[in-house]
Short mmCIF file of C-alpha atoms in Angstrom, two decimals:
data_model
loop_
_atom_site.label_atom_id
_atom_site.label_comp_id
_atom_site.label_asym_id
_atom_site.label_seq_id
_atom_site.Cartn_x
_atom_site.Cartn_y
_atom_site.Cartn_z
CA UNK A 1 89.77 110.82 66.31
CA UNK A 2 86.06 110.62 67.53
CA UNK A 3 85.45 111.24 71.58
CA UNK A 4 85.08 107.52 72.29
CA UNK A 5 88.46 106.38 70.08
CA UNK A 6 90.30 109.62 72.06
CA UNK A 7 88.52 108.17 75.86
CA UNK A 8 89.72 104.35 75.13
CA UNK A 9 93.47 105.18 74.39
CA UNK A 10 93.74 107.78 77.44
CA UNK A 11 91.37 105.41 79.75
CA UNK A 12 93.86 102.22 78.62
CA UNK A 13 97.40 103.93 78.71
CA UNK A 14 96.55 105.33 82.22
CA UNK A 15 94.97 102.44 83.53
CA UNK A 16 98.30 100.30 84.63
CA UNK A 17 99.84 103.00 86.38
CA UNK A 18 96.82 104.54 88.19
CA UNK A 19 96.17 100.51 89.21
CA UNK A 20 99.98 100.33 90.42
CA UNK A 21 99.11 103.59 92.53
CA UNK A 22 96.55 102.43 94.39
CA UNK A 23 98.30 99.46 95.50
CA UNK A 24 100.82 101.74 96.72
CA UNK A 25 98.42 103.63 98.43
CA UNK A 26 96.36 101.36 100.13
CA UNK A 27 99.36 99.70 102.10
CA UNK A 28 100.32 102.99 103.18
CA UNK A 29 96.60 103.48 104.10
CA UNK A 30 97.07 100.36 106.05
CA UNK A 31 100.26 101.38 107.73
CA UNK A 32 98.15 104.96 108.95
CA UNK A 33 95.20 102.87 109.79
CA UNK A 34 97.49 100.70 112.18
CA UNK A 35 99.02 103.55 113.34
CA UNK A 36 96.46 105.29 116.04
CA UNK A 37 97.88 104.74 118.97
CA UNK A 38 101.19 106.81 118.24
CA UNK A 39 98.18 109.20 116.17
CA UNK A 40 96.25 109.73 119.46
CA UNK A 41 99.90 109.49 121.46
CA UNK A 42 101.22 112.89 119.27
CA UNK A 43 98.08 115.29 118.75
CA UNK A 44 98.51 117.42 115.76
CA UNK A 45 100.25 114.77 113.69
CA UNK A 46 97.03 113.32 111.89
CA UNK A 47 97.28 116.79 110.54
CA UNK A 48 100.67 116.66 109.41
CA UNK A 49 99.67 113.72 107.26
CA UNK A 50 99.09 115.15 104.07
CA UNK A 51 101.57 117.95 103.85
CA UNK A 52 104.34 115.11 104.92
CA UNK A 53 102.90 112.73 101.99
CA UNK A 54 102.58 116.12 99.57
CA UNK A 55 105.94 116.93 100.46
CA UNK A 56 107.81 113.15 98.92
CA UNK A 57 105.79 113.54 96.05
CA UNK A 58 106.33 117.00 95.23
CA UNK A 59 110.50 116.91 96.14
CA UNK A 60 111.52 113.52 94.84
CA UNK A 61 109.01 113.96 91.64
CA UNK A 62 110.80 117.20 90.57
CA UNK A 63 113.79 115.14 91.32
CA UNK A 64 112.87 112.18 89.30
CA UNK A 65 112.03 114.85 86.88
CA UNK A 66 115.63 116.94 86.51
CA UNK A 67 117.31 113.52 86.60
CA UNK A 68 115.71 112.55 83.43
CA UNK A 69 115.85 115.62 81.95
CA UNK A 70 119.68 115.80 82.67
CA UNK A 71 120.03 112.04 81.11
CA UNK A 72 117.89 113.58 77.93
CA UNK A 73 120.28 116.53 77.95
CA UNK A 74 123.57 114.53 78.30
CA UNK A 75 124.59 116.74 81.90
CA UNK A 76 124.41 113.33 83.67
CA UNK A 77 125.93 109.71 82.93
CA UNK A 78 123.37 107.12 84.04
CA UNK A 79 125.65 105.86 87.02
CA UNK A 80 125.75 105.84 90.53
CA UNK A 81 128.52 108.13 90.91
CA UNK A 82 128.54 110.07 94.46
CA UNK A 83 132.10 112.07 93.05
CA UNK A 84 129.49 113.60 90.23
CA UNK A 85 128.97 117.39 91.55
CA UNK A 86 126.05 117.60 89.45
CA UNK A 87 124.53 114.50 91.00
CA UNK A 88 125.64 114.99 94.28
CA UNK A 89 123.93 118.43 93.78
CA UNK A 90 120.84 117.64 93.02
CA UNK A 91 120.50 114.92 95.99
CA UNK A 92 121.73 116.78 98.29
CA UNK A 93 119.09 119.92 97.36
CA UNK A 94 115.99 117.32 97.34
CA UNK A 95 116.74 116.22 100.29
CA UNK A 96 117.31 119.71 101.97
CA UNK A 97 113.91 120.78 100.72
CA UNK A 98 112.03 118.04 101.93
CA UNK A 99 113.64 118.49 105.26
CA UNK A 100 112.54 122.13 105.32
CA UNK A 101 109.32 122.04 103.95
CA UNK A 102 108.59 118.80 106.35
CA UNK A 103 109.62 121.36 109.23
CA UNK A 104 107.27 124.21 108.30
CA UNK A 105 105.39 122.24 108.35
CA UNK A 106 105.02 120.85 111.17
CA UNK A 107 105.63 124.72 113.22
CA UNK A 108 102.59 125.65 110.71
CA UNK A 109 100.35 122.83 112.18
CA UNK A 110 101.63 123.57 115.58
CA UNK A 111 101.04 127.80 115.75
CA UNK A 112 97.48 127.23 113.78
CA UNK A 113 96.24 124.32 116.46
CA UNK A 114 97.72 126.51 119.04
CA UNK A 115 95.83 129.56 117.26
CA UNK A 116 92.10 127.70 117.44
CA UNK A 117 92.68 126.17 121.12
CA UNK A 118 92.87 122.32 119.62
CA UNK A 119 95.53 120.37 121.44
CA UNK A 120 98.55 119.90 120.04
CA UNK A 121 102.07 118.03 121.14
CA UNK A 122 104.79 120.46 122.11
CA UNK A 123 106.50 121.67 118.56
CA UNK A 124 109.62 120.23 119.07
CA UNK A 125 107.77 116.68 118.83
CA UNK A 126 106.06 117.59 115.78
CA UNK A 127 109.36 119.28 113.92
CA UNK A 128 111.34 116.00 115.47
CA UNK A 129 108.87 113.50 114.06
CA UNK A 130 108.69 115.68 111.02
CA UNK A 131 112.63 115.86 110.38
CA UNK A 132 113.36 112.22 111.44
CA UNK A 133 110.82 110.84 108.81
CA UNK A 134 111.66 113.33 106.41
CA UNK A 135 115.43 112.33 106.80
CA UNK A 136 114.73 108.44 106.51
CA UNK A 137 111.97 108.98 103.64
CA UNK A 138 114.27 111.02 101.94
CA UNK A 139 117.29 108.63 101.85
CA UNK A 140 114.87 105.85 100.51
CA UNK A 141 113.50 107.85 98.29
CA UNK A 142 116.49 109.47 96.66
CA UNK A 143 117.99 105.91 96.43
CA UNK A 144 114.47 104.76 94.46
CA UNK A 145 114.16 107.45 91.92
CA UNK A 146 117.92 107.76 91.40
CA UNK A 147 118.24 103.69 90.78
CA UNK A 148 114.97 103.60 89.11
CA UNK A 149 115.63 106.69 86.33
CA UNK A 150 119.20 105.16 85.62
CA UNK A 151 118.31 101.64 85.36
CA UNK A 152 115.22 102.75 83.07
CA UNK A 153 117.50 105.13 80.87
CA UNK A 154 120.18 102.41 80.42
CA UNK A 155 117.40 99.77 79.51
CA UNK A 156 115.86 101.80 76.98
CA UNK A 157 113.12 103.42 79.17
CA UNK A 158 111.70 107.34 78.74
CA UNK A 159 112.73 107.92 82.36
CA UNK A 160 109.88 110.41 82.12
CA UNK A 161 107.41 108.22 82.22
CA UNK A 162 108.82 106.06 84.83
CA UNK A 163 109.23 108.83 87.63
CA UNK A 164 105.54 109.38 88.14
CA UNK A 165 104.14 106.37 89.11
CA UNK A 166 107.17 105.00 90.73
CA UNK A 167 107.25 108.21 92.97
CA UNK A 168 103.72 108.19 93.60
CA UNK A 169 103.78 104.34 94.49
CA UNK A 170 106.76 104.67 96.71
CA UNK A 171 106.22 107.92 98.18
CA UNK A 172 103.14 107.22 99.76
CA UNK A 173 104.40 103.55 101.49
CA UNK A 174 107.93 105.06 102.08
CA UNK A 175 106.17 108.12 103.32
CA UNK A 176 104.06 106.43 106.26
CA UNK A 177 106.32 103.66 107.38
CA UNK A 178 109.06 105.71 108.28
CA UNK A 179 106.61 108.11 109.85
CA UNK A 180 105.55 105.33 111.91
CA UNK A 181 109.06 104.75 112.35
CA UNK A 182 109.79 108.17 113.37
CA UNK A 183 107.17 108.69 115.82
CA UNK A 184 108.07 106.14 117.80
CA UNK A 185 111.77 106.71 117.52
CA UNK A 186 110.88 109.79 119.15
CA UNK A 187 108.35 109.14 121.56
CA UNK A 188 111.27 106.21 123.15
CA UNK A 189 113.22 109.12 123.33
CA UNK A 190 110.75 111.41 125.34
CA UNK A 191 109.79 113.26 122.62
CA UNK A 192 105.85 112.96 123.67
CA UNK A 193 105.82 114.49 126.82
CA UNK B 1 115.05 126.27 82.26
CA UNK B 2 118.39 124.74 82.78
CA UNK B 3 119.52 125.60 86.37
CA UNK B 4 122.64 124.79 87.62
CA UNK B 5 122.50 122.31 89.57
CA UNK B 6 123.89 123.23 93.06
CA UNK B 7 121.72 123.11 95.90
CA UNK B 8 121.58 126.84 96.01
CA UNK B 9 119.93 127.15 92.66
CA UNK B 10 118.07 124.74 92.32
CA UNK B 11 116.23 125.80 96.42
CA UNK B 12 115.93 128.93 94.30
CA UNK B 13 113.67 127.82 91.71
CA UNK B 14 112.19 124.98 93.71
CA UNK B 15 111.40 126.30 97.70
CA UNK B 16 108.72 129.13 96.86
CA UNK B 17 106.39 127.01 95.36
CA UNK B 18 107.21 123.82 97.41
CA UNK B 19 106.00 126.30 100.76
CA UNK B 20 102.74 127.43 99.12
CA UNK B 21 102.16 123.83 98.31
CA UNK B 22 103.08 122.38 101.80
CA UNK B 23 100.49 125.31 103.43
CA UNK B 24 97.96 123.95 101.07
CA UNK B 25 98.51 120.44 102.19
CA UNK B 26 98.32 121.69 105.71
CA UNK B 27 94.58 123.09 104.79
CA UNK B 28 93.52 119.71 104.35
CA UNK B 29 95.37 118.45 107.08
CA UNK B 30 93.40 120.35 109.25
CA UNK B 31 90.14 119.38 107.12
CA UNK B 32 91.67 116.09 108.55
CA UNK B 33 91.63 116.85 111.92
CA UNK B 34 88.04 117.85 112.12
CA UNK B 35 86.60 114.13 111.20
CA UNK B 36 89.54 112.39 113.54
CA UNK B 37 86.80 110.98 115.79
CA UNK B 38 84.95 109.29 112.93
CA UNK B 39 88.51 108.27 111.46
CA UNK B 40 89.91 106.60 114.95
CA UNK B 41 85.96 104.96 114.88
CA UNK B 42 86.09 103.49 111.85
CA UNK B 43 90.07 102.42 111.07
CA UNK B 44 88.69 101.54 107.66
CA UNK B 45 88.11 104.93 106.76
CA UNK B 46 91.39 105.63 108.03
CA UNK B 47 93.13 103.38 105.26
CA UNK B 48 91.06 105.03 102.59
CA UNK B 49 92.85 108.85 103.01
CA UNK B 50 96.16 108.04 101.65
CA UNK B 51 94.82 106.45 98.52
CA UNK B 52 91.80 108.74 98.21
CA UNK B 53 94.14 111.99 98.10
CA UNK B 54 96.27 110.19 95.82
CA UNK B 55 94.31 108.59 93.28
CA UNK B 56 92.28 112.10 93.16
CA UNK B 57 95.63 113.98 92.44
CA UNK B 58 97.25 111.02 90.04
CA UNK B 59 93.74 111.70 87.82
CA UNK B 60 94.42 115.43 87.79
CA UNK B 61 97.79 115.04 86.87
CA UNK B 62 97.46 112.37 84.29
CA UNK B 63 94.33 114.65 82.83
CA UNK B 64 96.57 118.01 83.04
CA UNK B 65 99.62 116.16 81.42
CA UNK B 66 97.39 114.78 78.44
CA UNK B 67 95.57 118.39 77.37
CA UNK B 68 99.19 119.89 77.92
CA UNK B 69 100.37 117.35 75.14
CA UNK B 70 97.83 118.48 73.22
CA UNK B 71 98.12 122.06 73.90
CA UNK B 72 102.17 121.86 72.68
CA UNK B 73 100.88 119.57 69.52
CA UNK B 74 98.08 122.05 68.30
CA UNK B 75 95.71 119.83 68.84
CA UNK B 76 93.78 121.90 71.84
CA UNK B 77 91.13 124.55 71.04
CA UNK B 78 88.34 124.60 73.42
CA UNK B 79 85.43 124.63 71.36
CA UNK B 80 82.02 122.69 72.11
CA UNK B 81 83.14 120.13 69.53
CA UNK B 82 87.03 119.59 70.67
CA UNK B 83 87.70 115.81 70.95
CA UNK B 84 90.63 115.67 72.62
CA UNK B 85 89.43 117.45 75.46
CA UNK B 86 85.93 115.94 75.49
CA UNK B 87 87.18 112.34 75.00
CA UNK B 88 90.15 113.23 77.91
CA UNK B 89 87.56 114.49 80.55
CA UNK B 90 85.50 111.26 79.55
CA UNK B 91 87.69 108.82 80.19
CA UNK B 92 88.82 110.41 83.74
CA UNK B 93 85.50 109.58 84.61
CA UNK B 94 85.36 106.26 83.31
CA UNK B 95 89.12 105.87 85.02
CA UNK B 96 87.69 107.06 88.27
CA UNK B 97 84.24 104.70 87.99
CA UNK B 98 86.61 101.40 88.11
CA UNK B 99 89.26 102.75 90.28
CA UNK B 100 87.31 103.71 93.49
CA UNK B 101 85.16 100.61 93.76
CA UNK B 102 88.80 98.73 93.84
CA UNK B 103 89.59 100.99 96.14
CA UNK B 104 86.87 100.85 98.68
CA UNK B 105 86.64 96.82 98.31
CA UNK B 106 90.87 96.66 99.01
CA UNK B 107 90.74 98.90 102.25
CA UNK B 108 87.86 96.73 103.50
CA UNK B 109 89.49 93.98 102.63
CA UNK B 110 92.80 94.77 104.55
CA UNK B 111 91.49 96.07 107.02
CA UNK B 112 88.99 93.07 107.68
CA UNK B 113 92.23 90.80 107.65
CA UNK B 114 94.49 92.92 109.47
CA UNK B 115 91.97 94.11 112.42
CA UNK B 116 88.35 93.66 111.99
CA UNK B 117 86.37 96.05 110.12
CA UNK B 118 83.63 97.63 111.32
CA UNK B 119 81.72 99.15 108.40
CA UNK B 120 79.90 96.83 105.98
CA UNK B 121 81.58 96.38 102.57
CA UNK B 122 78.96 98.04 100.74
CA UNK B 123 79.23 100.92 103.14
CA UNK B 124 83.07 101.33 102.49
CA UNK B 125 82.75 100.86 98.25
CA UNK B 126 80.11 103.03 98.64
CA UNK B 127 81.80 105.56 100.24
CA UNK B 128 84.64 105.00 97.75
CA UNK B 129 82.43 104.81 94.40
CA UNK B 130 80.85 108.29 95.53
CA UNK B 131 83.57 110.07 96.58
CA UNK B 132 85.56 109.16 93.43
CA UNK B 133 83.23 110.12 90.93
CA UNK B 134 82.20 113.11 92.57
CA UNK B 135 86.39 113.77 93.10
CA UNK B 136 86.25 113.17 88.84
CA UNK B 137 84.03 115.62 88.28
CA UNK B 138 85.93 118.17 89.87
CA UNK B 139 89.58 116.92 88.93
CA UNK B 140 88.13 117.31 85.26
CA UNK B 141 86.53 120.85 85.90
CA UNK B 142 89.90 122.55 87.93
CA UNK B 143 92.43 121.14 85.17
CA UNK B 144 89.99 122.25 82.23
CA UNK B 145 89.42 125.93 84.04
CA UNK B 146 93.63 125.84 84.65
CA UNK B 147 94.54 124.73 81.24
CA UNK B 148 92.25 127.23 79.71
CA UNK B 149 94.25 129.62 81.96
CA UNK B 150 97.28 128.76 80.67
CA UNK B 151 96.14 128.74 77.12
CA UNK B 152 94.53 132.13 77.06
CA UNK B 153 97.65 133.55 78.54
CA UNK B 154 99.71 131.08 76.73
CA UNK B 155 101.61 129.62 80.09
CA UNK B 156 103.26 126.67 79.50
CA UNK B 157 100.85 124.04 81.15
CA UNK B 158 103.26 121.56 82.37
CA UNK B 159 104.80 124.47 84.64
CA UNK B 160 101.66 125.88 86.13
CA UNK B 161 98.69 123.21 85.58
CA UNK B 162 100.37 120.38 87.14
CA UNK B 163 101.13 122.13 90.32
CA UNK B 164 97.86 123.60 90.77
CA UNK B 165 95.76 120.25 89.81
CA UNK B 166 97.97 117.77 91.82
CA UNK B 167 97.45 120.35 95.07
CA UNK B 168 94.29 121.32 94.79
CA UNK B 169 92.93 117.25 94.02
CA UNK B 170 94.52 116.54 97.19
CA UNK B 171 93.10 119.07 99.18
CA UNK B 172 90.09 117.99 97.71
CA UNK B 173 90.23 114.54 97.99
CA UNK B 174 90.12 114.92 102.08
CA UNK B 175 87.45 117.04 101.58
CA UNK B 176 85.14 115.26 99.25
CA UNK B 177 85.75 111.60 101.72
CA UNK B 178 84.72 113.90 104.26
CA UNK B 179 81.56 115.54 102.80
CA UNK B 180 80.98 111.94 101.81
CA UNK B 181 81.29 110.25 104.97
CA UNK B 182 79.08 112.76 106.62
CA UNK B 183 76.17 111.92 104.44
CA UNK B 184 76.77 108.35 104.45
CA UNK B 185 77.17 107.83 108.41
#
């Protein structure tokens, strides 16, 4: 295949999806950009942002990813069976990841503002915010990639090919809304003082 | 490759990498932090960091996936006249070039209906069209140096390349809209 013929096929089967993803992101952007009065109201949490966002993609992704994989390799049935160990397994170690990682974090963000004199909420807002949103995003998420992988498998789908963009469209909008959610969950519960 | 799947093992093979990756993110987080003033000024610019980061790591990843496919079929050799690669890093570009401009003219465009906008629309797909090419460029030059990586010590791409080039395009990505922003305001 010549340069051009190879360009055109990558540049049109990577088109949809990357289109799909920025939809995805720019409501979350809106969400964030809506969001600077709780931003101002918790100091240290703009710079949370990413590592929270990372965080979805990178645990429910690889989860996405073993899901399909197990389908592939028979180890799973394409149900929604919470009695499945295997299942259960899985879920239950995305979801304790995320919460970790989202905690780190946030104590990371907390001792290096601390470190360079910025200001910074106390830590147990940040982890708070940080484990509330990562508990909520979670759940969504795990419900999303589980449904979506199953539903693709038993329709015909390569699950493999589904899990990426649906986790990077959904992690981002999942991600920030229940942030926003979070924060002020928190902050009504004294969190920001 | 096939761990058990209890939390246990699978926190093994999963946490060491997810920390390094989360203290990455942080990095940029606190590249973040540094242009909050001009973010909380301009609320438009604020809508455009979600998207940025994650267009500039979906192009990395859908680059590094592609030569890895080619790397397991053969087809991958790193010489001036390799198509694959060549017509690849081309059309992440090209990808990038109509992407960003949507980009720019959507946050605008929310933002305008949601809560006034205070940067002209030019400004804002400006600042999109530049930081996404320039984003490109780089996204094509860290998953060609990691994939060469890989293939001289004959990794397997989709373990290490992916990682690396989703991370690092994110890191980038607040970096580049803040470079960009600089020079633009």
């Amino acid at each position: 295949m010549s340069v051009l013929a190879v360009a055109r096929e990558a540049y049109e089967s990577a088109l949809p999806a990357l289109g799909a993803s920025v939809v995805g992101g720019l409501l979350a952007g809106v969400v964030l950009g809506g969001m600077q009065a709780e931003l101002r109201a918790v100091p240290g949490l703009l710079v949370l942002v990413p590592a929270l966002l990372a965080t979805r993609g990178n645990v429910y992704g690889s989860l996405g990813a073993r899901l399909s994989t197990g389908l592939h390799q028979g180890l799973v049935e394409p149900r929604v069976d919470l009695g499945n160990r295997r299942l259960r397994g899985a879920m239950a170690a995305a979801l304790a990841n995320g919460l970790l990682a989202s905690a780190v974090a946030a104590v990371a963000v907390f001792l290096i503002l601390t470190a360079l004199g910025d200001a910074v909420a106390p830590v147990t807002t940040l982890v708070a915010v940080s484990l509330v949103a990562g508990l909520l995003s979670g759940v969504a998420l795990t419900a999303v990639v589980v449904v979506v992988v199953f539903a693709g498998y038993r329709r015909g789908r390569d699950p493999d090919t589904l899990v990426g963009p649906v986790v990077t469209t959904t992690g981002d909008v999942v991600g920030v809304a229940f942030l926003l959610l979070a924060v002020r969950l928190v902050l009504a519960l004294g969190g920001g003082a | 490759m096939t761990t058990d799947w209890t939390v246990r093992a699978i926190t093994r093979a999963m946490l060491p990498v997810l920390l390094v990756m989360t203290m990455v993110e942080v990095g940029s987080g606190l590249v973040l932090g540094t242009f909050e003033a001009e973010l909380y000024q301009y609320p438009t610019l604020l809508v455009l960091v979600p998207v940025t980061i994650g267009t500039a790591g979906n192009l990395g990843s859908v680059l590094a996936s592609r030569l890895s496919t080619a790397f397991h079929l053969g087809t991958l050799d790193f010489s001036a006249t390799d198509e694959s690669l060549a017509g690849n890093a081309v059309a992440t570009v090209a990808l990038a070039v109509t992407l960003f401009p949507v980009v720019g003219a959507g946050a605008w465009g929310l933002q305008s209906l949601l809560g006034g906008a205070r940067l002209s629309v030019g400004t804002v797909v400006w600042i999109s069209l530049l930081s996404g090419a320039v984003l490109a460029v780089l996204a094509v030059g860290i998953t060609l140096g990691a994939t060469y990586v890989a293939y001289r010590y004959r990794l397997d791409p989709d373990d290490v390349v992916l990682p690396v080039v989703t991370n690092s395009c994110d890191v980038l990505g607040v970096v580049v809209l803040f470079a960009v922003v600089q020079l633009t305001l």
